Amino acid sequence: AFADEYLVANNNPSGPGSLSEAISLAQDFDRIVLDQISGQTVSLTGPLPPVQGFVQIKNSGASVVINGANAGVTDVAVDGMTLIRHNSVEGLELRNFSGDGLKVNGSGSVLRDVTVASNTGNGLVLHHGANNTTVINLNASNNMQHGILLNAVEFFRLTGEVTIELNYIMVRRTP
């Protein structure tokens, strides 16, 4: 069972009922539900807060597009979403960010039905010990840098339908 459940009620970039507000409020073992905005686009005007540990972001319908085209200021790279540890994300598309689309910083996360596309940085970044991350059904395309960047990751699992095109895959192992 989840501690609290936050229903995202609108596609506003911030404020009551928004994805940004739900991420700000969610703590360990909470769930954020996006079903009411399935198939819609959230056009951000600033960065999303990091998703704290053990938070599930769930969308049962068509992907929710998180558009970062207007999320930053000139000369400052803004990443789409950052997961802290043991998160679950389902049914998101992160695109047009000036930084990376999706960053996973800790171990044990599960990503399902995720698209990272047309970001200036990398599509998906697994680093700083993002071991035991499972990625199911990923589309990483048209990112200016790498589709998937693995940095200091010992083990991860990539399964299901995976499309990686028009960007690079790079594995950088650091001691």
Short mmCIF file of C-alpha atoms in Angstrom, two decimals:
data_model
loop_
_atom_site.label_atom_id
_atom_site.label_comp_id
_atom_site.label_asym_id
_atom_site.label_seq_id
_atom_site.Cartn_x
_atom_site.Cartn_y
_atom_site.Cartn_z
CA ALA A 1 0.00 0.00 0.00
CA PHE A 2 1.08 3.54 -0.65
CA ALA A 3 1.31 6.18 2.07
CA ASP A 4 -0.37 8.95 0.04
CA GLU A 5 -1.65 9.20 -3.51
CA TYR A 6 -1.48 12.42 -5.53
CA LEU A 7 -3.79 12.71 -8.54
CA VAL A 8 -2.45 15.05 -11.22
CA ALA A 9 -5.62 16.84 -12.31
CA ASN A 10 -4.33 19.23 -14.99
CA ASN A 11 -1.47 19.78 -17.41
CA ASN A 12 -0.45 23.13 -15.94
CA PRO A 13 3.32 23.63 -15.56
CA SER A 14 2.93 24.33 -11.82
CA GLY A 15 0.35 25.08 -9.14
CA PRO A 16 -2.47 23.08 -7.58
CA GLY A 17 -3.15 19.74 -9.26
CA SER A 18 0.00 19.88 -11.41
CA LEU A 19 2.73 17.28 -11.86
CA SER A 20 5.27 19.70 -10.40
CA GLU A 21 3.20 20.14 -7.23
CA ALA A 22 2.66 16.37 -6.88
CA ILE A 23 6.42 15.71 -7.17
CA SER A 24 7.12 18.43 -4.58
CA LEU A 25 4.65 16.89 -2.10
CA ALA A 26 5.46 13.20 -2.62
CA GLN A 27 7.61 11.47 -0.03
CA ASP A 28 8.81 7.89 0.47
CA PHE A 29 6.23 5.28 -0.57
CA ASP A 30 3.81 7.79 -2.13
CA ARG A 31 2.21 7.41 -5.56
CA ILE A 32 1.59 10.04 -8.25
CA VAL A 33 -1.19 9.13 -10.68
CA LEU A 34 -1.30 10.76 -14.14
CA ASP A 35 -4.37 8.99 -15.58
CA GLN A 36 -6.47 12.20 -15.71
CA ILE A 37 -3.94 13.79 -18.09
CA SER A 38 -3.14 10.71 -20.21
CA GLY A 39 -2.33 11.72 -23.77
CA GLN A 40 -1.82 15.38 -22.84
CA THR A 41 1.28 17.58 -22.86
CA VAL A 42 2.69 19.38 -19.84
CA SER A 43 4.70 22.35 -21.16
CA LEU A 44 7.03 23.32 -18.34
CA THR A 45 8.15 26.88 -17.66
CA GLY A 46 10.77 25.81 -15.10
CA PRO A 47 12.52 22.62 -13.95
CA LEU A 48 10.72 19.81 -12.14
CA PRO A 49 11.83 19.08 -8.58
CA PRO A 50 13.74 15.79 -8.09
CA VAL A 51 11.56 12.74 -7.41
CA GLN A 52 12.32 11.49 -3.90
CA GLY A 53 13.01 7.85 -3.09
CA PHE A 54 10.40 5.10 -3.27
CA VAL A 55 7.88 7.29 -5.18
CA GLN A 56 5.86 5.73 -7.98
CA ILE A 57 4.71 7.81 -10.97
CA LYS A 58 1.98 5.86 -12.76
CA ASN A 59 0.09 6.48 -15.98
CA SER A 60 -2.21 3.75 -17.29
CA GLY A 61 -3.26 5.51 -20.51
CA ALA A 62 -1.50 7.17 -23.45
CA SER A 63 1.88 8.70 -22.64
CA VAL A 64 1.98 12.04 -20.89
CA VAL A 65 4.42 14.28 -22.76
CA ILE A 66 6.58 16.52 -20.58
CA ASN A 67 7.86 19.25 -22.87
CA GLY A 68 10.90 21.14 -21.63
CA ALA A 69 11.27 23.57 -24.55
CA ASN A 70 10.50 26.54 -22.28
CA ALA A 71 11.72 25.08 -18.97
CA GLY A 72 15.02 26.91 -18.70
CA VAL A 73 16.85 30.14 -19.11
CA THR A 74 19.47 30.94 -21.71
CA ASP A 75 22.80 29.13 -21.24
CA VAL A 76 21.55 26.95 -18.35
CA ALA A 77 20.88 23.28 -19.10
CA VAL A 78 17.64 21.98 -17.57
CA ASP A 79 17.11 18.23 -17.17
CA GLY A 80 13.68 16.67 -17.60
CA MET A 81 13.30 14.47 -14.53
CA THR A 82 15.71 13.24 -11.86
CA LEU A 83 14.97 10.09 -9.84
CA ILE A 84 16.69 9.78 -6.46
CA ARG A 85 16.35 6.02 -5.69
CA HIS A 86 13.92 3.10 -5.90
CA ASN A 87 11.41 4.97 -8.07
CA SER A 88 8.93 3.57 -10.54
CA VAL A 89 7.97 5.61 -13.63
CA GLU A 90 5.42 4.50 -16.21
CA GLY A 91 4.00 6.09 -19.35
CA LEU A 92 6.05 9.27 -19.72
CA GLU A 93 7.66 11.03 -22.65
CA LEU A 94 10.36 13.57 -21.78
CA ARG A 95 11.35 15.78 -24.69
CA ASN A 96 12.93 19.07 -25.73
CA PHE A 97 14.97 19.68 -22.58
CA SER A 98 18.18 21.70 -22.79
CA GLY A 99 19.87 19.08 -20.59
CA ASP A 100 19.22 15.35 -20.20
CA GLY A 101 15.75 13.83 -20.55
CA LEU A 102 15.78 11.47 -17.55
CA LYS A 103 18.44 10.91 -14.86
CA VAL A 104 18.49 7.99 -12.44
CA ASN A 105 20.83 8.68 -9.51
CA GLY A 106 20.23 5.77 -7.16
CA SER A 107 19.61 2.05 -7.28
CA GLY A 108 16.50 -0.04 -7.77
CA SER A 109 14.33 2.06 -10.09
CA VAL A 110 11.95 0.65 -12.70
CA LEU A 111 11.16 2.57 -15.90
CA ARG A 112 8.32 1.27 -18.08
CA ASP A 113 7.00 2.66 -21.38
CA VAL A 114 9.28 5.70 -21.33
CA THR A 115 10.34 7.88 -24.26
CA VAL A 116 13.24 10.32 -24.09
CA ALA A 117 13.48 12.31 -27.32
CA SER A 118 14.87 15.47 -28.85
CA ASN A 119 16.80 16.53 -25.76
CA THR A 120 19.95 18.63 -26.14
CA GLY A 121 21.77 16.40 -23.65
CA ASN A 122 21.45 12.65 -23.21
CA GLY A 123 18.17 10.77 -23.36
CA LEU A 124 18.53 8.48 -20.32
CA VAL A 125 21.40 8.75 -17.84
CA LEU A 126 22.06 6.02 -15.28
CA HIS A 127 24.80 7.08 -12.91
CA HIS A 128 26.08 7.47 -9.37
CA GLY A 129 25.28 3.89 -8.46
CA ALA A 130 22.00 3.46 -10.37
CA ASN A 131 22.53 -0.29 -10.08
CA ASN A 132 19.64 -2.75 -10.40
CA THR A 133 17.66 -0.36 -12.58
CA THR A 134 15.18 -2.08 -14.88
CA VAL A 135 14.10 -0.43 -18.14
CA ILE A 136 11.11 -1.96 -19.96
CA ASN A 137 9.99 -0.56 -23.33
CA LEU A 138 12.24 2.42 -23.98
CA ASN A 139 12.37 4.76 -26.95
CA ALA A 140 15.46 6.99 -26.97
CA SER A 141 15.63 8.99 -30.19
CA ASN A 142 16.97 12.21 -31.65
CA ASN A 143 18.85 13.24 -28.51
CA MET A 144 21.84 15.45 -29.29
CA GLN A 145 24.17 13.34 -27.14
CA HIS A 146 23.74 9.70 -26.08
CA GLY A 147 20.50 7.76 -26.15
CA ILE A 148 21.59 5.93 -22.99
CA LEU A 149 24.61 6.97 -20.92
CA LEU A 150 25.80 4.48 -18.29
CA ASN A 151 28.17 6.12 -15.86
CA ALA A 152 29.46 4.18 -12.82
CA VAL A 153 26.69 1.56 -13.18
CA GLU A 154 27.52 -2.07 -12.40
CA PHE A 155 24.27 -3.75 -13.43
CA PHE A 156 21.03 -2.79 -15.14
CA ARG A 157 18.37 -4.60 -17.12
CA LEU A 158 17.00 -3.49 -20.50
CA THR A 159 14.05 -5.52 -21.75
CA GLY A 160 10.86 -5.38 -23.83
CA GLU A 161 10.68 -3.22 -26.94
CA VAL A 162 13.70 -0.96 -27.07
CA THR A 163 14.27 1.62 -29.80
CA ILE A 164 17.48 3.63 -29.77
CA GLU A 165 17.99 5.65 -32.91
CA LEU A 166 19.65 8.80 -34.16
CA ASN A 167 21.81 9.21 -31.05
CA TYR A 168 24.67 7.26 -29.46
CA ILE A 169 25.02 4.56 -26.82
CA MET A 170 28.07 5.04 -24.64
CA VAL A 171 29.29 3.10 -21.66
CA ARG A 172 31.78 4.96 -19.52
CA ARG A 173 33.15 2.97 -16.63
CA THR A 174 34.74 4.99 -13.88
CA PRO A 175 36.74 3.47 -11.02
#
